[in-house]
Amino acid sequence: MSNTESGIAQLRSMARESAAHAEAGTLPLADSIVEIASEHYYDEQRWKLEMDRVFRRIPLMLAATCELPNPGDYKSTTAVGLPIIISRTEDGSVRAFANICAHRGAVVMPEGCGNTHRFTCPYHAWSYNPEGELTGVFSAKDFGDLDKSKLGLRPLPVLERSGLIWVIPNPDAELDIANFLSGYDAVLDQFNFAGWHMFSQRRVDGPNWKIAYDGYLDLYHLPILHKDTFGSDFPHRAMYHSWGPHQRASSPDPSLVPLMQKSEEEWPDSSLLTGVWTIFPHVSIASFDGGGRGVMLSQLFPGETPQESYTIQNYMMEKPPSEEQEAAATEQFELLKYVVETEDYATGLLQQQALMTGARKTVMFGRNEGGGQNFHRWLDRILSTEDADLDALFTSDES
Ligand code: FES
Ligand SMILES: [Fe+2]
């Protein structure tokens, strides 16, 4: 079976399961309630380990294809302190580099997206092409002998799949990114993100990255914390499907029940892709339809200390909105800022401070919160795995 066929078959099978649970009023539950030590959310040593063993060792989804669709396009960004350039070369492939000059280490390109055939360092104008090769040395005749072929920007492991781009922010990392995706990309393919449009982006500050990530996997809170925005009837019962550490959270969907009488070819994509799609360790994708079909793709990054994180919210749309749709899309994106900043992260920041008092030693994830349980289990596994054994944790399923 091809990747595409496998992705569609998996979505249909999940839809059948969802309809069956919706009809029967049932829900798959985790085996037991799980307790997590509160200090996991603030302990300095643990946080440092998470930075080294997760964020500097695991692929991070740092760009969408639609941010750099054409040869010469690039995105300059920063992840866990490392300045990074992602570039699209002449042959259409994507490369990633540490954005650090070979001369004396200045940051070559300022943050942002653009198109260029040359990355020129602002300090002494050494320049690099989109393949990262050192192509120009200012006043080279005075500098001394150099082997330019050994002085390119240091490459980072990179992989483009499903219209998204993963980079490991560490030039010495060797993890196989395709294997790490654990077959999840076959399902993500069904969004067809490669041809989408980046409507708008912004940054929102939040608490410890795991408090924030717990929230993305949590449907239980939706009609409670978000009663004023999403409404008190919003579905909160979650089914979790996983591909390695990556998970989809979705509610049994009654609107799928009548579809089951029709042939699978008639099931619309949009009803197969509902819910929250998380990419371990830091991305969540959820569908909305303000101003046309869109997703909020949130990239969560740890901040400077254990109690800080920041999130880049990307509102991606299937098509650029028309003039009339633009106001609705803007309104949708503003609402999502309010929801995350004023409801989720404001609550999370208070939760963070409360946990840091040490007055409550553990927190709980119920049988209905299997997604959170699974996330913390995977995190523990990765933290306790040596570099040499890391690849073996993930299994690519591309049958
Ligand atoms: S540090 Fe970049 S050219 Fe000198
Ligand atoms: Fe929320």
Short mmCIF file of C-alpha atoms and ligand atoms in Angstrom, two decimals:
data_model
loop_
_atom_site.label_atom_id
_atom_site.label_comp_id
_atom_site.label_asym_id
_atom_site.label_seq_id
_atom_site.Cartn_x
_atom_site.Cartn_y
_atom_site.Cartn_z
CA MET A 1 0.00 0.00 0.00
CA SER A 2 1.36 3.47 -0.86
CA ASN A 3 1.81 6.15 1.75
CA THR A 4 -1.27 7.98 0.45
CA GLU A 5 -3.46 4.89 0.49
CA SER A 6 -2.24 4.06 3.97
CA GLY A 7 -2.98 7.60 5.21
CA ILE A 8 -6.52 7.57 3.80
CA ALA A 9 -7.17 4.03 5.09
CA GLN A 10 -6.06 5.08 8.58
CA LEU A 11 -8.29 8.16 8.56
CA ARG A 12 -11.28 6.09 7.45
CA SER A 13 -10.66 3.48 10.08
CA MET A 14 -10.48 6.18 12.78
CA ALA A 15 -13.72 7.68 11.41
CA ARG A 16 -15.45 4.30 11.68
CA GLU A 17 -14.26 3.94 15.24
CA SER A 18 -15.37 7.47 16.07
CA ALA A 19 -18.85 6.89 14.63
CA ALA A 20 -19.19 3.61 16.54
CA HIS A 21 -18.28 5.26 19.85
CA ALA A 22 -20.58 8.21 19.11
CA GLU A 23 -23.47 5.86 18.41
CA ALA A 24 -22.86 3.66 21.45
CA GLY A 25 -21.92 6.50 23.82
CA THR A 26 -18.68 4.70 24.66
CA LEU A 27 -15.06 5.81 24.89
CA PRO A 28 -11.74 3.98 24.93
CA LEU A 29 -10.11 4.69 28.31
CA ALA A 30 -6.56 4.33 29.63
CA ASP A 31 -5.99 1.45 32.07
CA SER A 32 -5.60 3.58 35.16
CA ILE A 33 -5.15 7.07 36.57
CA VAL A 34 -1.50 8.17 36.35
CA GLU A 35 0.30 10.51 38.75
CA ILE A 36 3.20 12.73 37.65
CA ALA A 37 5.60 14.41 40.08
CA SER A 38 4.83 18.13 40.25
CA GLU A 39 8.54 18.93 40.25
CA HIS A 40 8.73 17.66 36.67
CA TYR A 41 7.25 21.05 35.77
CA TYR A 42 9.89 23.18 37.49
CA ASP A 43 12.97 21.21 38.54
CA GLU A 44 16.05 22.85 37.02
CA GLN A 45 18.03 19.62 36.49
CA ARG A 46 15.18 17.87 34.79
CA TRP A 47 14.56 20.87 32.58
CA LYS A 48 18.22 20.91 31.49
CA LEU A 49 17.96 17.23 30.66
CA GLU A 50 14.84 17.93 28.59
CA MET A 51 16.71 20.63 26.67
CA ASP A 52 19.67 18.31 25.95
CA ARG A 53 17.86 15.04 25.39
CA VAL A 54 14.67 16.27 23.76
CA PHE A 55 14.93 19.73 22.24
CA ARG A 56 18.55 19.44 21.06
CA ARG A 57 18.31 15.80 19.99
CA ILE A 58 14.81 15.35 18.53
CA PRO A 59 13.57 16.86 15.23
CA LEU A 60 11.55 20.03 15.68
CA MET A 61 8.99 21.18 13.13
CA LEU A 62 10.48 24.57 12.36
CA ALA A 63 8.81 25.66 9.12
CA ALA A 64 5.94 24.98 6.77
CA THR A 65 6.68 24.34 3.09
CA CYS A 66 4.48 27.30 2.18
CA GLU A 67 6.85 29.65 4.03
CA LEU A 68 9.62 28.86 1.51
CA PRO A 69 8.00 27.42 -1.62
CA ASN A 70 10.47 28.64 -4.31
CA PRO A 71 14.18 28.18 -5.01
CA GLY A 72 16.13 30.89 -3.15
CA ASP A 73 13.44 31.22 -0.47
CA TYR A 74 14.69 30.96 3.08
CA LYS A 75 13.53 31.21 6.67
CA SER A 76 15.85 32.39 9.41
CA THR A 77 14.68 31.39 12.88
CA THR A 78 15.96 30.40 16.32
CA ALA A 79 15.28 27.19 18.25
CA VAL A 80 16.60 26.44 21.75
CA GLY A 81 19.10 29.26 21.34
CA LEU A 82 20.51 28.08 18.01
CA PRO A 83 20.14 30.51 15.08
CA ILE A 84 19.04 28.48 12.04
CA ILE A 85 18.64 29.11 8.31
CA ILE A 86 16.32 26.84 6.33
CA SER A 87 16.75 27.34 2.59
CA ARG A 88 15.21 26.08 -0.65
CA THR A 89 17.93 25.33 -3.21
CA GLU A 90 17.79 25.50 -7.01
CA ASP A 91 16.78 21.85 -7.29
CA GLY A 92 13.81 22.44 -4.98
CA SER A 93 15.20 20.54 -2.02
CA VAL A 94 15.39 21.97 1.47
CA ARG A 95 18.60 22.47 3.47
CA ALA A 96 19.15 23.68 7.02
CA PHE A 97 22.23 25.25 8.62
CA ALA A 98 23.46 26.72 11.85
CA ASN A 99 23.21 30.43 11.06
CA ILE A 100 26.70 31.10 12.42
CA CYS A 101 29.49 32.56 10.30
CA ALA A 102 32.64 30.47 9.76
CA HIS A 103 34.79 33.59 10.21
CA ARG A 104 34.13 34.67 13.78
CA GLY A 105 30.71 33.35 14.53
CA ALA A 106 28.43 36.30 13.83
CA VAL A 107 24.79 35.50 13.07
CA VAL A 108 24.63 35.71 9.29
CA MET A 109 20.95 36.33 8.55
CA PRO A 110 18.50 38.23 10.76
CA GLU A 111 15.25 36.41 11.65
CA GLY A 112 12.58 36.38 8.97
CA CYS A 113 11.70 34.94 5.57
CA GLY A 114 12.90 36.13 2.18
CA ASN A 115 14.43 35.17 -1.16
CA THR A 116 18.13 35.51 -1.97
CA HIS A 117 20.91 33.73 -3.81
CA ARG A 118 23.44 34.81 -1.16
CA PHE A 119 23.52 34.90 2.64
CA THR A 120 25.92 37.70 3.51
CA CYS A 121 27.32 38.13 7.02
CA PRO A 122 26.74 41.67 8.36
CA TYR A 123 30.13 41.73 10.15
CA HIS A 124 32.75 41.34 7.37
CA ALA A 125 30.57 40.33 4.40
CA TRP A 126 31.59 36.69 4.04
CA SER A 127 28.85 35.15 1.93
CA TYR A 128 27.22 31.76 1.47
CA ASN A 129 24.93 30.31 -1.21
CA PRO A 130 21.58 28.54 -0.53
CA GLU A 131 23.53 25.24 -0.36
CA GLY A 132 25.44 26.76 2.58
CA GLU A 133 28.78 26.87 0.74
CA LEU A 134 31.17 29.73 1.48
CA THR A 135 31.29 31.59 -1.83
CA GLY A 136 32.73 34.99 -0.98
CA VAL A 137 35.43 36.31 1.35
CA PHE A 138 35.77 40.09 1.54
CA SER A 139 39.33 41.28 0.74
CA ALA A 140 40.41 37.65 0.40
CA LYS A 141 43.88 38.55 -0.88
CA ASP A 142 44.79 40.01 2.54
CA PHE A 143 43.15 37.35 4.71
CA GLY A 144 45.50 34.41 4.24
CA ASP A 145 44.99 30.99 2.67
CA LEU A 146 41.62 29.40 3.21
CA ASP A 147 40.04 26.16 2.02
CA LYS A 148 36.60 27.59 1.29
CA SER A 149 35.20 24.13 0.59
CA LYS A 150 35.56 23.29 4.31
CA LEU A 151 34.10 26.54 5.60
CA GLY A 152 30.44 26.40 4.67
CA LEU A 153 27.61 26.94 7.13
CA ARG A 154 27.33 23.81 9.29
CA PRO A 155 24.48 21.64 7.99
CA LEU A 156 21.70 20.46 10.30
CA PRO A 157 19.64 17.29 9.76
CA VAL A 158 16.49 18.31 7.89
CA LEU A 159 13.49 16.56 6.32
CA GLU A 160 10.50 17.92 4.42
CA ARG A 161 7.35 15.79 4.60
CA SER A 162 3.61 16.48 4.45
CA GLY A 163 4.22 20.16 3.66
CA LEU A 164 6.16 20.61 6.91
CA ILE A 165 9.89 20.86 7.60
CA TRP A 166 11.68 19.18 10.51
CA VAL A 167 15.16 20.19 11.66
CA ILE A 168 17.32 18.87 14.49
CA PRO A 169 18.90 21.97 16.07
CA ASN A 170 22.24 20.26 16.55
CA PRO A 171 24.84 19.77 13.77
CA ASP A 172 26.15 16.60 15.45
CA ALA A 173 22.75 14.86 15.70
CA GLU A 174 22.34 11.62 13.78
CA LEU A 175 18.75 10.63 14.43
CA ASP A 176 16.82 9.44 11.35
CA ILE A 177 14.02 11.99 11.03
CA ALA A 178 11.79 9.84 8.77
CA ASN A 179 12.01 7.02 11.30
CA PHE A 180 11.19 9.43 14.14
CA LEU A 181 7.94 10.37 12.33
CA SER A 182 6.81 6.77 12.89
CA GLY A 183 4.49 6.77 9.87
CA TYR A 184 2.57 9.83 11.12
CA ASP A 185 3.47 11.75 7.94
CA ALA A 186 1.30 9.40 5.84
CA VAL A 187 -1.70 10.68 7.78
CA LEU A 188 -0.56 14.33 7.95
CA ASP A 189 -0.18 14.15 4.13
CA GLN A 190 -3.94 14.15 3.87
CA PHE A 191 -4.09 17.83 4.87
CA ASN A 192 -2.10 18.65 1.68
CA PHE A 193 -0.33 21.47 3.53
CA ALA A 194 2.32 21.89 0.80
CA GLY A 195 -0.08 23.99 -1.27
CA TRP A 196 -1.56 25.98 1.63
CA HIS A 197 -1.09 29.66 2.44
CA MET A 198 0.43 31.21 5.56
CA PHE A 199 -2.16 33.78 6.57
CA SER A 200 -0.66 35.16 9.76
CA GLN A 201 1.80 34.43 12.58
CA ARG A 202 2.33 35.71 16.11
CA ARG A 203 4.04 34.88 19.40
CA VAL A 204 2.32 34.16 22.73
CA ASP A 205 4.25 33.64 25.99
CA GLY A 206 3.31 30.82 28.36
CA PRO A 207 4.31 28.57 31.29
CA ASN A 208 6.61 25.48 31.35
CA TRP A 209 6.45 23.85 27.93
CA LYS A 210 4.87 20.66 29.34
CA ILE A 211 2.06 22.53 31.07
CA ALA A 212 1.34 24.13 27.70
CA TYR A 213 1.67 20.84 25.78
CA ASP A 214 -0.55 18.99 28.28
CA GLY A 215 -3.21 21.55 27.37
CA TYR A 216 -3.01 20.79 23.65
CA LEU A 217 -3.63 17.10 24.33
CA ASP A 218 -6.47 17.85 26.77
CA LEU A 219 -10.04 17.91 25.47
CA TYR A 220 -11.43 17.41 29.00
CA HIS A 221 -11.08 21.15 29.76
CA LEU A 222 -12.68 22.48 26.58
CA PRO A 223 -16.29 23.13 27.73
CA ILE A 224 -15.08 24.30 31.15
CA LEU A 225 -12.12 26.64 30.75
CA HIS A 226 -13.34 27.72 27.30
CA LYS A 227 -17.07 27.92 28.12
CA ASP A 228 -17.21 31.63 27.20
CA THR A 229 -15.40 31.17 23.87
CA PHE A 230 -16.05 27.64 22.54
CA GLY A 231 -19.25 27.16 24.59
CA SER A 232 -20.23 24.89 27.47
CA ASP A 233 -21.53 22.20 25.08
CA PHE A 234 -18.16 21.70 23.39
CA PRO A 235 -17.26 17.96 23.18
CA HIS A 236 -14.76 16.95 25.85
CA ARG A 237 -14.55 13.14 25.57
CA ALA A 238 -11.30 12.23 23.82
CA MET A 239 -10.08 9.26 21.81
CA TYR A 240 -6.32 9.16 21.29
CA HIS A 241 -4.51 7.61 18.34
CA SER A 242 -0.75 7.47 18.29
CA TRP A 243 2.12 7.00 15.86
CA GLY A 244 5.22 6.69 18.00
CA PRO A 245 5.15 9.72 20.32
CA HIS A 246 2.84 11.71 17.99
CA GLN A 247 -0.86 11.75 18.82
CA ARG A 248 -4.24 12.74 17.53
CA ALA A 249 -6.96 13.70 20.03
CA SER A 250 -10.52 13.67 18.71
CA SER A 251 -14.01 13.29 20.11
CA PRO A 252 -16.44 10.58 19.05
CA ASP A 253 -18.23 12.49 16.30
CA PRO A 254 -22.00 11.99 15.87
CA SER A 255 -21.90 13.74 12.48
CA LEU A 256 -19.92 10.75 11.17
CA VAL A 257 -22.71 8.28 11.98
CA PRO A 258 -24.89 9.01 8.90
CA LEU A 259 -21.76 8.99 6.70
CA MET A 260 -21.25 5.33 7.54
CA GLN A 261 -24.22 4.50 5.27
CA LYS A 262 -22.46 6.11 2.30
CA SER A 263 -19.49 4.84 0.37
CA GLU A 264 -16.08 5.82 1.79
CA GLU A 265 -15.26 7.88 -1.29
CA GLU A 266 -18.08 10.25 -0.33
CA TRP A 267 -16.72 10.96 3.15
CA PRO A 268 -15.40 14.54 3.04
CA ASP A 269 -11.76 15.17 4.03
CA SER A 270 -12.74 17.82 6.53
CA SER A 271 -14.76 15.34 8.60
CA LEU A 272 -11.87 12.85 8.62
CA LEU A 273 -9.29 15.35 9.89
CA THR A 274 -11.05 16.81 12.94
CA GLY A 275 -9.50 17.06 16.38
CA VAL A 276 -6.06 18.08 17.53
CA TRP A 277 -3.01 16.63 15.81
CA THR A 278 0.12 16.90 17.92
CA ILE A 279 3.67 16.39 16.72
CA PHE A 280 5.99 15.45 19.59
CA PRO A 281 7.47 17.35 21.36
CA HIS A 282 6.07 20.74 20.49
CA VAL A 283 3.44 21.15 17.76
CA SER A 284 -0.34 21.11 17.71
CA ILE A 285 -2.57 21.44 14.65
CA ALA A 286 -6.30 22.09 14.93
CA SER A 287 -8.82 22.89 12.20
CA PHE A 288 -11.00 26.01 12.03
CA ASP A 289 -13.08 27.57 9.31
CA GLY A 290 -12.99 31.34 9.92
CA GLY A 291 -12.81 32.89 6.44
CA GLY A 292 -12.35 29.50 4.74
CA ARG A 293 -10.71 26.23 5.70
CA GLY A 294 -7.73 26.81 7.99
CA VAL A 295 -5.62 25.36 10.76
CA MET A 296 -3.99 26.87 13.77
CA LEU A 297 -0.52 25.33 13.81
CA SER A 298 1.12 26.09 17.16
CA GLN A 299 4.88 25.65 17.62
CA LEU A 300 5.76 25.56 21.29
CA PHE A 301 9.32 26.33 22.46
CA PRO A 302 10.86 26.25 25.92
CA GLY A 303 11.87 29.69 27.19
CA GLU A 304 14.96 30.77 29.13
CA THR A 305 13.92 29.05 32.36
CA PRO A 306 11.83 25.99 33.31
CA GLN A 307 8.82 28.18 34.06
CA GLU A 308 8.72 29.92 30.67
CA SER A 309 7.76 28.96 27.13
CA TYR A 310 6.65 30.77 24.03
CA THR A 311 4.41 29.66 21.21
CA ILE A 312 4.45 30.72 17.59
CA GLN A 313 0.87 30.59 16.41
CA ASN A 314 0.62 30.07 12.65
CA TYR A 315 -2.76 30.48 10.98
CA MET A 316 -2.48 28.49 7.75
CA MET A 317 -5.27 28.49 5.20
CA GLU A 318 -6.08 26.10 2.40
CA LYS A 319 -6.43 29.09 0.05
CA PRO A 320 -5.56 32.75 0.44
CA PRO A 321 -8.80 34.36 1.69
CA SER A 322 -10.75 36.63 -0.63
CA GLU A 323 -11.24 40.24 0.44
CA GLU A 324 -14.58 39.36 2.06
CA GLN A 325 -13.10 36.31 3.83
CA GLU A 326 -10.13 38.19 5.19
CA ALA A 327 -12.02 39.87 8.04
CA ALA A 328 -13.46 36.52 9.16
CA ALA A 329 -10.02 34.89 9.06
CA THR A 330 -8.52 37.75 11.07
CA GLU A 331 -11.34 37.48 13.59
CA GLN A 332 -10.82 33.71 13.91
CA PHE A 333 -7.09 34.15 14.50
CA GLU A 334 -7.73 36.92 17.09
CA LEU A 335 -10.17 34.66 18.92
CA LEU A 336 -7.54 31.89 19.05
CA LYS A 337 -5.03 34.34 20.51
CA TYR A 338 -7.54 35.28 23.20
CA VAL A 339 -8.35 31.62 23.94
CA VAL A 340 -4.72 30.57 24.29
CA GLU A 341 -3.34 33.68 25.99
CA THR A 342 -6.21 34.64 28.29
CA GLU A 343 -7.71 31.24 29.01
CA ASP A 344 -5.08 28.45 28.53
CA TYR A 345 -1.77 30.15 29.31
CA ALA A 346 -3.11 32.52 32.00
CA THR A 347 -4.44 29.43 33.80
CA GLY A 348 -1.19 27.57 33.10
CA LEU A 349 0.98 30.38 34.51
CA LEU A 350 -1.00 30.32 37.79
CA GLN A 351 -0.81 26.50 37.82
CA GLN A 352 2.96 26.80 37.31
CA GLN A 353 3.40 29.15 40.28
CA ALA A 354 1.14 27.00 42.44
CA LEU A 355 3.09 23.81 41.64
CA MET A 356 6.40 25.57 42.31
CA THR A 357 5.39 26.10 45.95
CA GLY A 358 5.77 22.34 46.43
CA ALA A 359 2.50 22.27 48.37
CA ARG A 360 1.12 19.50 46.11
CA LYS A 361 3.58 16.76 45.24
CA THR A 362 1.82 15.16 42.26
CA VAL A 363 -0.70 15.92 39.55
CA MET A 364 -3.09 13.44 37.92
CA PHE A 365 -4.07 12.30 34.46
CA GLY A 366 -7.36 10.40 34.44
CA ARG A 367 -8.34 7.35 32.42
CA ASN A 368 -9.99 9.84 30.04
CA GLU A 369 -6.65 11.66 29.66
CA GLY A 370 -4.65 8.93 27.99
CA GLY A 371 -3.02 11.46 25.65
CA GLY A 372 -1.32 13.27 28.53
CA GLN A 373 -0.32 9.93 30.07
CA ASN A 374 1.21 8.83 26.80
CA PHE A 375 3.08 12.13 26.36
CA HIS A 376 4.73 11.90 29.80
CA ARG A 377 5.55 8.22 29.25
CA TRP A 378 7.26 8.99 25.95
CA LEU A 379 9.12 11.91 27.48
CA ASP A 380 10.47 9.68 30.27
CA ARG A 381 11.53 7.05 27.74
CA ILE A 382 13.42 9.55 25.62
CA LEU A 383 15.06 11.20 28.64
CA SER A 384 16.38 7.85 29.83
CA THR A 385 17.66 6.72 26.39
CA GLU A 386 21.33 7.06 25.41
CA ASP A 387 22.19 8.54 22.00
CA ALA A 388 23.18 5.17 20.54
CA ASP A 389 19.77 3.66 21.35
CA LEU A 390 17.61 6.60 20.34
CA ASP A 391 16.82 5.55 16.76
CA ALA A 392 15.57 2.18 17.97
CA LEU A 393 12.83 3.86 20.05
CA PHE A 394 11.04 4.91 16.89
CA THR A 395 9.81 2.62 14.19
CA SER A 396 8.99 3.84 10.78
CA ASP A 397 5.78 2.26 9.54
CA GLU A 398 5.63 2.99 5.84
CA SER A 399 4.18 -0.26 4.65
S1 FES B 1 32.01 37.08 11.39
FE1 FES B 1 31.00 36.82 9.52
S2 FES B 1 32.29 37.77 8.12
FE2 FES B 1 33.31 38.05 9.99
FE FE B 2 -7.38 25.05 25.91
#
